[in-house]
């Protein structure tokens, strides 16, 4: 049997992102399963590397109930982050460059020495050098932000941009820190890091395990986004967004109109 056209699907998704034009879902009609969807994601990454971008990290998706419920997919997923997706803390993004951008509060890890393939993370503070509050800007390339599990994986888990706030040494507890998403100074979402798999440190174990299944090894110096603690909120032109994580401080961005 001939499998799905991985290169062709990656090209469609890449072009949708480049032109900020939504497309229809592809998995059902092309017979794309989860493994083939990660192959599409790898082809999309290659497309970015070919134009000079650098792989700088990994992001987890759907590690909280709030996120699973919002998009109707209930499996933990992962995607790739490149240097071109990074926006400086306090910086501006052009909303016109996206289809229907949303923002969500995240916790970021700066990776240090990681165990070999198949080995569990021993001491978290050996594996993670620093932690930071972060904002992820997601932008599904599918119309109406609606997708199946293989569709969202193929679409690099809706990754579009991210902001990392100030790095801090790993605090004693990461498992129950208050999280706020503020838009124009008003609280839009409230949560806790406990929403992220019970403890965001677990997201790293899952990331190592799930990416490892597809031959991807996490690297020292990479950024790791543990997944949003709350539902995502639409990003409107002119908005000022702040994600605050107790003990860690805040990350912010502006949406240029
Ligand atoms: C999929 C990406 C999910 C997260 O933090 O849970 C994600 C989506 O919601 O479009 O990034
Ligand atoms: Mg996210």
mmCIF file of C-alpha atoms and ligand atoms in Angstrom:
data_model
loop_
_atom_site.group_PDB
_atom_site.id
_atom_site.type_symbol
_atom_site.label_atom_id
_atom_site.label_comp_id
_atom_site.label_asym_id
_atom_site.label_seq_id
_atom_site.Cartn_x
_atom_site.Cartn_y
_atom_site.Cartn_z
ATOM 1 C CA UNK A 1 0.000 0.000 0.000
ATOM 2 C CA UNK A 2 1.211 3.493 -0.775
ATOM 3 C CA UNK A 3 1.368 5.623 2.386
ATOM 4 C CA UNK A 4 0.308 9.254 2.721
ATOM 5 C CA UNK A 5 2.268 11.877 0.779
ATOM 6 C CA UNK A 6 4.359 13.179 3.700
ATOM 7 C CA UNK A 7 6.278 15.738 1.619
ATOM 8 C CA UNK A 8 3.123 17.029 -0.074
ATOM 9 C CA UNK A 9 1.258 17.446 3.221
ATOM 10 C CA UNK A 10 4.259 19.242 4.776
ATOM 11 C CA UNK A 11 4.351 21.602 1.790
ATOM 12 C CA UNK A 12 0.643 22.447 2.205
ATOM 13 C CA UNK A 13 1.031 23.109 5.931
ATOM 14 C CA UNK A 14 4.225 25.114 5.414
ATOM 15 C CA UNK A 15 2.611 27.264 2.736
ATOM 16 C CA UNK A 16 -0.470 27.805 4.960
ATOM 17 C CA UNK A 17 1.817 29.125 7.731
ATOM 18 C CA UNK A 18 3.911 31.265 5.352
ATOM 19 C CA UNK A 19 0.862 32.917 3.799
ATOM 20 C CA UNK A 20 -1.322 32.985 6.952
ATOM 21 C CA UNK A 21 -4.078 31.146 5.086
ATOM 22 C CA UNK A 22 -6.154 28.440 6.765
ATOM 23 C CA UNK A 23 -6.520 25.049 5.104
ATOM 24 C CA UNK A 24 -8.864 22.109 5.647
ATOM 25 C CA UNK A 25 -7.876 19.109 7.748
ATOM 26 C CA UNK A 26 -5.809 16.535 5.879
ATOM 27 C CA UNK A 27 -5.485 13.419 8.027
ATOM 28 C CA UNK A 28 -8.817 11.739 7.284
ATOM 29 C CA UNK A 29 -8.584 12.119 3.526
ATOM 30 C CA UNK A 30 -4.900 11.159 3.291
ATOM 31 C CA UNK A 31 -4.937 8.301 5.816
ATOM 32 C CA UNK A 32 -2.380 10.078 8.017
ATOM 33 C CA UNK A 33 -1.759 8.251 11.317
ATOM 34 C CA UNK A 34 0.263 9.469 14.303
ATOM 35 C CA UNK A 35 3.594 8.082 13.055
ATOM 36 C CA UNK A 36 3.167 9.581 9.594
ATOM 37 C CA UNK A 37 2.053 12.856 11.223
ATOM 38 C CA UNK A 38 5.366 13.095 13.113
ATOM 39 C CA UNK A 39 7.119 12.423 9.793
ATOM 40 C CA UNK A 40 5.235 15.409 8.323
ATOM 41 C CA UNK A 41 6.350 17.470 11.321
ATOM 42 C CA UNK A 42 9.963 16.469 10.651
ATOM 43 C CA UNK A 43 9.593 17.489 6.993
ATOM 44 C CA UNK A 44 8.154 20.848 8.094
ATOM 45 C CA UNK A 45 11.124 21.331 10.415
ATOM 46 C CA UNK A 46 13.494 20.489 7.535
ATOM 47 C CA UNK A 47 11.756 23.135 5.424
ATOM 48 C CA UNK A 48 12.574 25.686 8.142
ATOM 49 C CA UNK A 49 16.173 24.448 8.531
ATOM 50 C CA UNK A 50 16.621 24.717 4.743
ATOM 51 C CA UNK A 51 15.843 28.402 4.948
ATOM 52 C CA UNK A 52 18.382 28.958 7.705
ATOM 53 C CA UNK A 53 16.398 28.511 10.907
ATOM 54 C CA UNK A 54 17.916 26.639 13.855
ATOM 55 C CA UNK A 55 16.217 24.033 16.039
ATOM 56 C CA UNK A 56 16.303 25.468 19.579
ATOM 57 C CA UNK A 57 13.912 23.310 21.532
ATOM 58 C CA UNK A 58 10.841 21.242 22.015
ATOM 59 C CA UNK A 59 7.317 22.059 23.163
ATOM 60 C CA UNK A 60 4.742 19.857 24.784
ATOM 61 C CA UNK A 61 1.063 20.155 23.955
ATOM 62 C CA UNK A 62 -2.136 19.039 25.656
ATOM 63 C CA UNK A 63 -0.451 18.319 28.994
ATOM 64 C CA UNK A 64 -3.395 19.920 30.844
ATOM 65 C CA UNK A 65 -7.117 19.065 30.970
ATOM 66 C CA UNK A 66 -7.978 22.685 30.160
ATOM 67 C CA UNK A 67 -6.125 22.450 26.853
ATOM 68 C CA UNK A 68 -7.421 18.993 25.984
ATOM 69 C CA UNK A 69 -10.983 20.149 26.579
ATOM 70 C CA UNK A 70 -10.497 23.337 24.539
ATOM 71 C CA UNK A 71 -9.396 21.518 21.381
ATOM 72 C CA UNK A 72 -11.142 18.167 21.876
ATOM 73 C CA UNK A 73 -7.978 16.047 21.593
ATOM 74 C CA UNK A 74 -6.840 14.138 24.673
ATOM 75 C CA UNK A 75 -3.342 12.864 23.991
ATOM 76 C CA UNK A 76 -0.080 14.510 25.002
ATOM 77 C CA UNK A 77 1.809 15.687 21.896
ATOM 78 C CA UNK A 78 5.102 17.454 21.160
ATOM 79 C CA UNK A 79 6.470 19.807 18.533
ATOM 80 C CA UNK A 80 9.595 21.668 17.479
ATOM 81 C CA UNK A 81 10.742 25.218 18.260
ATOM 82 C CA UNK A 82 13.120 27.177 16.035
ATOM 83 C CA UNK A 83 15.028 30.404 16.648
ATOM 84 C CA UNK A 84 12.779 32.269 14.189
ATOM 85 C CA UNK A 85 9.762 31.580 16.440
ATOM 86 C CA UNK A 86 11.335 33.280 19.442
ATOM 87 C CA UNK A 87 10.137 36.771 20.292
ATOM 88 C CA UNK A 88 12.141 38.764 22.855
ATOM 89 C CA UNK A 89 10.490 39.268 26.234
ATOM 90 C CA UNK A 90 8.327 42.406 25.959
ATOM 91 C CA UNK A 91 8.615 42.319 22.165
ATOM 92 C CA UNK A 92 5.953 42.743 19.493
ATOM 93 C CA UNK A 93 4.343 40.259 17.120
ATOM 94 C CA UNK A 94 2.489 41.142 13.938
ATOM 95 C CA UNK A 95 -0.977 39.585 14.257
ATOM 96 C CA UNK A 96 -1.378 39.856 10.489
ATOM 97 C CA UNK A 97 1.352 37.242 10.072
ATOM 98 C CA UNK A 98 -0.939 34.630 11.665
ATOM 99 C CA UNK A 99 -4.288 33.054 10.821
ATOM 100 C CA UNK A 100 -6.103 33.113 14.192
ATOM 101 C CA UNK A 101 -3.399 33.478 16.847
ATOM 102 C CA UNK A 102 -4.019 32.508 20.459
ATOM 103 C CA UNK A 103 -1.795 32.969 23.499
ATOM 104 C CA UNK A 104 -1.336 30.704 26.491
ATOM 105 C CA UNK A 105 0.767 30.800 29.662
ATOM 106 C CA UNK A 106 3.569 28.256 29.904
ATOM 107 C CA UNK A 107 6.545 27.259 32.026
ATOM 108 C CA UNK A 108 9.869 26.957 30.184
ATOM 109 C CA UNK A 109 12.891 24.836 31.129
ATOM 110 C CA UNK A 110 16.448 25.443 29.989
ATOM 111 C CA UNK A 111 17.824 21.955 29.471
ATOM 112 C CA UNK A 112 21.102 20.821 30.930
ATOM 113 C CA UNK A 113 22.598 17.312 31.039
ATOM 114 C CA UNK A 114 20.043 14.742 29.957
ATOM 115 C CA UNK A 115 20.065 10.972 30.341
ATOM 116 C CA UNK A 116 20.780 8.679 27.409
ATOM 117 C CA UNK A 117 17.962 7.238 25.269
ATOM 118 C CA UNK A 118 15.530 5.119 27.255
ATOM 119 C CA UNK A 119 16.884 6.230 30.630
ATOM 120 C CA UNK A 120 14.668 8.169 33.067
ATOM 121 C CA UNK A 121 15.563 11.663 34.261
ATOM 122 C CA UNK A 122 17.306 11.152 37.603
ATOM 123 C CA UNK A 123 17.672 14.438 39.413
ATOM 124 C CA UNK A 124 15.550 17.189 37.849
ATOM 125 C CA UNK A 125 18.127 19.841 38.754
ATOM 126 C CA UNK A 126 20.775 17.936 36.767
ATOM 127 C CA UNK A 127 18.508 17.887 33.723
ATOM 128 C CA UNK A 128 17.215 21.468 33.989
ATOM 129 C CA UNK A 129 19.490 24.456 34.517
ATOM 130 C CA UNK A 130 16.816 27.138 34.894
ATOM 131 C CA UNK A 131 13.077 27.769 34.661
ATOM 132 C CA UNK A 132 11.102 30.746 33.358
ATOM 133 C CA UNK A 133 7.578 32.007 32.816
ATOM 134 C CA UNK A 134 6.689 31.919 29.118
ATOM 135 C CA UNK A 135 3.989 32.701 26.587
ATOM 136 C CA UNK A 136 3.277 30.459 23.658
ATOM 137 C CA UNK A 137 1.544 31.892 20.597
ATOM 138 C CA UNK A 138 -0.263 29.063 18.833
ATOM 139 C CA UNK A 139 -1.852 29.342 15.396
ATOM 140 C CA UNK A 140 -3.454 26.230 13.977
ATOM 141 C CA UNK A 141 -3.110 26.172 10.220
ATOM 142 C CA UNK A 142 -6.546 24.475 10.052
ATOM 143 C CA UNK A 143 -9.762 26.408 9.545
ATOM 144 C CA UNK A 144 -11.691 27.175 12.749
ATOM 145 C CA UNK A 145 -8.760 25.927 14.880
ATOM 146 C CA UNK A 146 -10.308 22.454 14.509
ATOM 147 C CA UNK A 147 -8.272 19.295 14.062
ATOM 148 C CA UNK A 148 -7.812 15.604 14.825
ATOM 149 C CA UNK A 149 -4.821 14.182 16.725
ATOM 150 C CA UNK A 150 -2.746 13.382 13.582
ATOM 151 C CA UNK A 151 -3.700 16.727 12.031
ATOM 152 C CA UNK A 152 -2.387 18.766 14.970
ATOM 153 C CA UNK A 153 0.807 16.689 15.202
ATOM 154 C CA UNK A 154 1.487 17.183 11.484
ATOM 155 C CA UNK A 155 0.942 20.935 11.999
ATOM 156 C CA UNK A 156 3.845 21.032 14.486
ATOM 157 C CA UNK A 157 1.272 21.160 17.321
ATOM 158 C CA UNK A 158 0.115 24.656 16.232
ATOM 159 C CA UNK A 159 3.504 26.164 17.224
ATOM 160 C CA UNK A 160 3.974 29.690 15.885
ATOM 161 C CA UNK A 161 5.944 31.865 18.338
ATOM 162 C CA UNK A 162 7.074 31.957 21.953
ATOM 163 C CA UNK A 163 8.390 34.393 24.554
ATOM 164 C CA UNK A 164 10.604 33.396 27.469
ATOM 165 C CA UNK A 165 10.670 35.583 30.576
ATOM 166 C CA UNK A 166 13.635 35.870 32.959
ATOM 167 C CA UNK A 167 15.350 32.592 33.868
ATOM 168 C CA UNK A 168 15.543 31.591 37.568
ATOM 169 C CA UNK A 169 17.290 28.704 39.281
ATOM 170 C CA UNK A 170 14.927 25.734 39.721
ATOM 171 C CA UNK A 171 12.776 26.495 42.796
ATOM 172 C CA UNK A 172 12.078 23.860 45.467
ATOM 173 C CA UNK A 173 8.551 23.103 44.296
ATOM 174 C CA UNK A 174 7.234 23.554 40.765
ATOM 175 C CA UNK A 175 4.072 21.550 41.233
ATOM 176 C CA UNK A 176 1.635 24.114 42.599
ATOM 177 C CA UNK A 177 2.549 27.602 41.446
ATOM 178 C CA UNK A 178 -0.207 30.056 40.567
ATOM 179 C CA UNK A 179 -0.437 30.981 36.868
ATOM 180 C CA UNK A 180 -2.174 34.049 35.392
ATOM 181 C CA UNK A 181 -2.709 35.160 31.832
ATOM 182 C CA UNK A 182 -3.404 38.886 31.644
ATOM 183 C CA UNK A 183 -4.625 40.772 28.599
ATOM 184 C CA UNK A 184 -4.362 44.559 28.812
ATOM 185 C CA UNK A 185 -3.930 44.325 32.584
ATOM 186 C CA UNK A 186 -7.061 42.199 33.086
ATOM 187 C CA UNK A 187 -6.939 38.588 34.185
ATOM 188 C CA UNK A 188 -8.077 36.400 31.286
ATOM 189 C CA UNK A 189 -7.121 32.960 32.653
ATOM 190 C CA UNK A 190 -6.163 31.653 36.087
ATOM 191 C CA UNK A 191 -4.532 28.317 36.795
ATOM 192 C CA UNK A 192 -1.819 26.393 38.541
ATOM 193 C CA UNK A 193 1.243 24.531 37.364
ATOM 194 C CA UNK A 194 -0.435 21.489 38.982
ATOM 195 C CA UNK A 195 -2.658 21.440 35.876
ATOM 196 C CA UNK A 196 0.399 20.360 33.822
ATOM 197 C CA UNK A 197 0.371 16.567 34.312
ATOM 198 C CA UNK A 198 0.103 17.136 38.077
ATOM 199 C CA UNK A 199 3.622 18.602 38.046
ATOM 200 C CA UNK A 200 5.348 20.260 35.046
ATOM 201 C CA UNK A 201 8.481 18.230 35.768
ATOM 202 C CA UNK A 202 6.510 15.249 34.475
ATOM 203 C CA UNK A 203 6.219 16.977 31.101
ATOM 204 C CA UNK A 204 9.971 16.572 30.671
ATOM 205 C CA UNK A 205 9.784 12.818 31.268
ATOM 206 C CA UNK A 206 6.949 12.630 28.755
ATOM 207 C CA UNK A 207 8.844 14.765 26.239
ATOM 208 C CA UNK A 208 11.929 12.566 26.468
ATOM 209 C CA UNK A 209 9.816 9.433 26.156
ATOM 210 C CA UNK A 210 7.496 10.540 23.358
ATOM 211 C CA UNK A 211 10.126 12.305 21.239
ATOM 212 C CA UNK A 212 12.471 9.354 21.800
ATOM 213 C CA UNK A 213 9.913 7.086 20.105
ATOM 214 C CA UNK A 214 10.519 9.094 16.944
ATOM 215 C CA UNK A 215 14.295 9.153 17.306
ATOM 216 C CA UNK A 216 14.471 12.709 18.648
ATOM 217 C CA UNK A 217 16.816 13.306 21.585
ATOM 218 C CA UNK A 218 16.552 16.427 23.684
ATOM 219 C CA UNK A 219 19.770 18.457 23.856
ATOM 220 C CA UNK A 220 21.635 20.516 26.405
ATOM 221 C CA UNK A 221 20.903 24.210 25.855
ATOM 222 C CA UNK A 222 17.437 23.616 24.364
ATOM 223 C CA UNK A 223 14.332 25.420 25.533
ATOM 224 C CA UNK A 224 11.503 23.130 26.643
ATOM 225 C CA UNK A 225 7.909 24.345 26.965
ATOM 226 C CA UNK A 226 5.975 22.129 29.373
ATOM 227 C CA UNK A 227 2.508 22.940 27.939
ATOM 228 C CA UNK A 228 -0.117 25.494 28.842
ATOM 229 C CA UNK A 229 -1.674 25.425 32.306
ATOM 230 C CA UNK A 230 -4.902 27.092 31.098
ATOM 231 C CA UNK A 231 -6.962 27.366 27.920
ATOM 232 C CA UNK A 232 -5.568 29.676 25.228
ATOM 233 C CA UNK A 233 -7.041 33.113 24.508
ATOM 234 C CA UNK A 234 -7.396 34.820 21.078
ATOM 235 C CA UNK A 235 -4.722 37.458 20.455
ATOM 236 C CA UNK A 236 -6.295 40.705 19.219
ATOM 237 C CA UNK A 237 -4.432 43.535 17.472
ATOM 238 C CA UNK A 238 -3.069 46.016 19.989
ATOM 239 C CA UNK A 239 -3.297 43.654 22.962
ATOM 240 C CA UNK A 240 -0.652 43.578 25.667
ATOM 241 C CA UNK A 241 -0.223 40.044 27.051
ATOM 242 C CA UNK A 242 1.454 38.992 30.275
ATOM 243 C CA UNK A 243 1.893 35.491 31.670
ATOM 244 C CA UNK A 244 2.706 35.447 35.376
ATOM 245 C CA UNK A 245 3.963 32.378 37.227
ATOM 246 C CA UNK A 246 4.249 32.540 41.013
ATOM 247 C CA UNK A 247 7.900 32.618 42.208
ATOM 248 C CA UNK A 248 9.155 32.964 38.598
ATOM 249 C CA UNK A 249 7.839 36.368 37.500
ATOM 250 C CA UNK A 250 6.347 37.309 34.137
ATOM 251 C CA UNK A 251 6.831 37.183 30.371
ATOM 252 C CA UNK A 252 5.085 39.646 28.069
ATOM 253 C CA UNK A 253 4.410 40.529 24.450
ATOM 254 C CA UNK A 254 2.526 43.134 22.433
ATOM 255 C CA UNK A 255 0.383 42.477 19.399
ATOM 256 C CA UNK A 256 1.167 45.159 16.841
ATOM 257 C CA UNK A 257 -2.027 46.241 15.093
HETATM 258 C C1 LIG B 1 -2.326 22.412 20.184
HETATM 259 C C2 LIG B 1 -1.086 22.798 20.945
HETATM 260 C C3 LIG B 1 -1.259 22.641 22.448
HETATM 261 C C4 LIG B 1 -0.360 23.290 24.728
HETATM 262 O O1 LIG B 1 0.365 24.030 25.411
HETATM 263 O O2 LIG B 1 -1.184 22.523 25.240
HETATM 264 C C5 LIG B 1 -0.249 23.378 23.255
HETATM 265 C C6 LIG B 1 -3.350 23.515 20.167
HETATM 266 O O3 LIG B 1 -3.928 23.838 21.209
HETATM 267 O O4 LIG B 1 -3.611 24.053 19.083
HETATM 268 O O5 LIG B 1 0.629 24.056 22.783
HETATM 269 MG MG1 LIG B 2 1.455 25.426 24.278
#
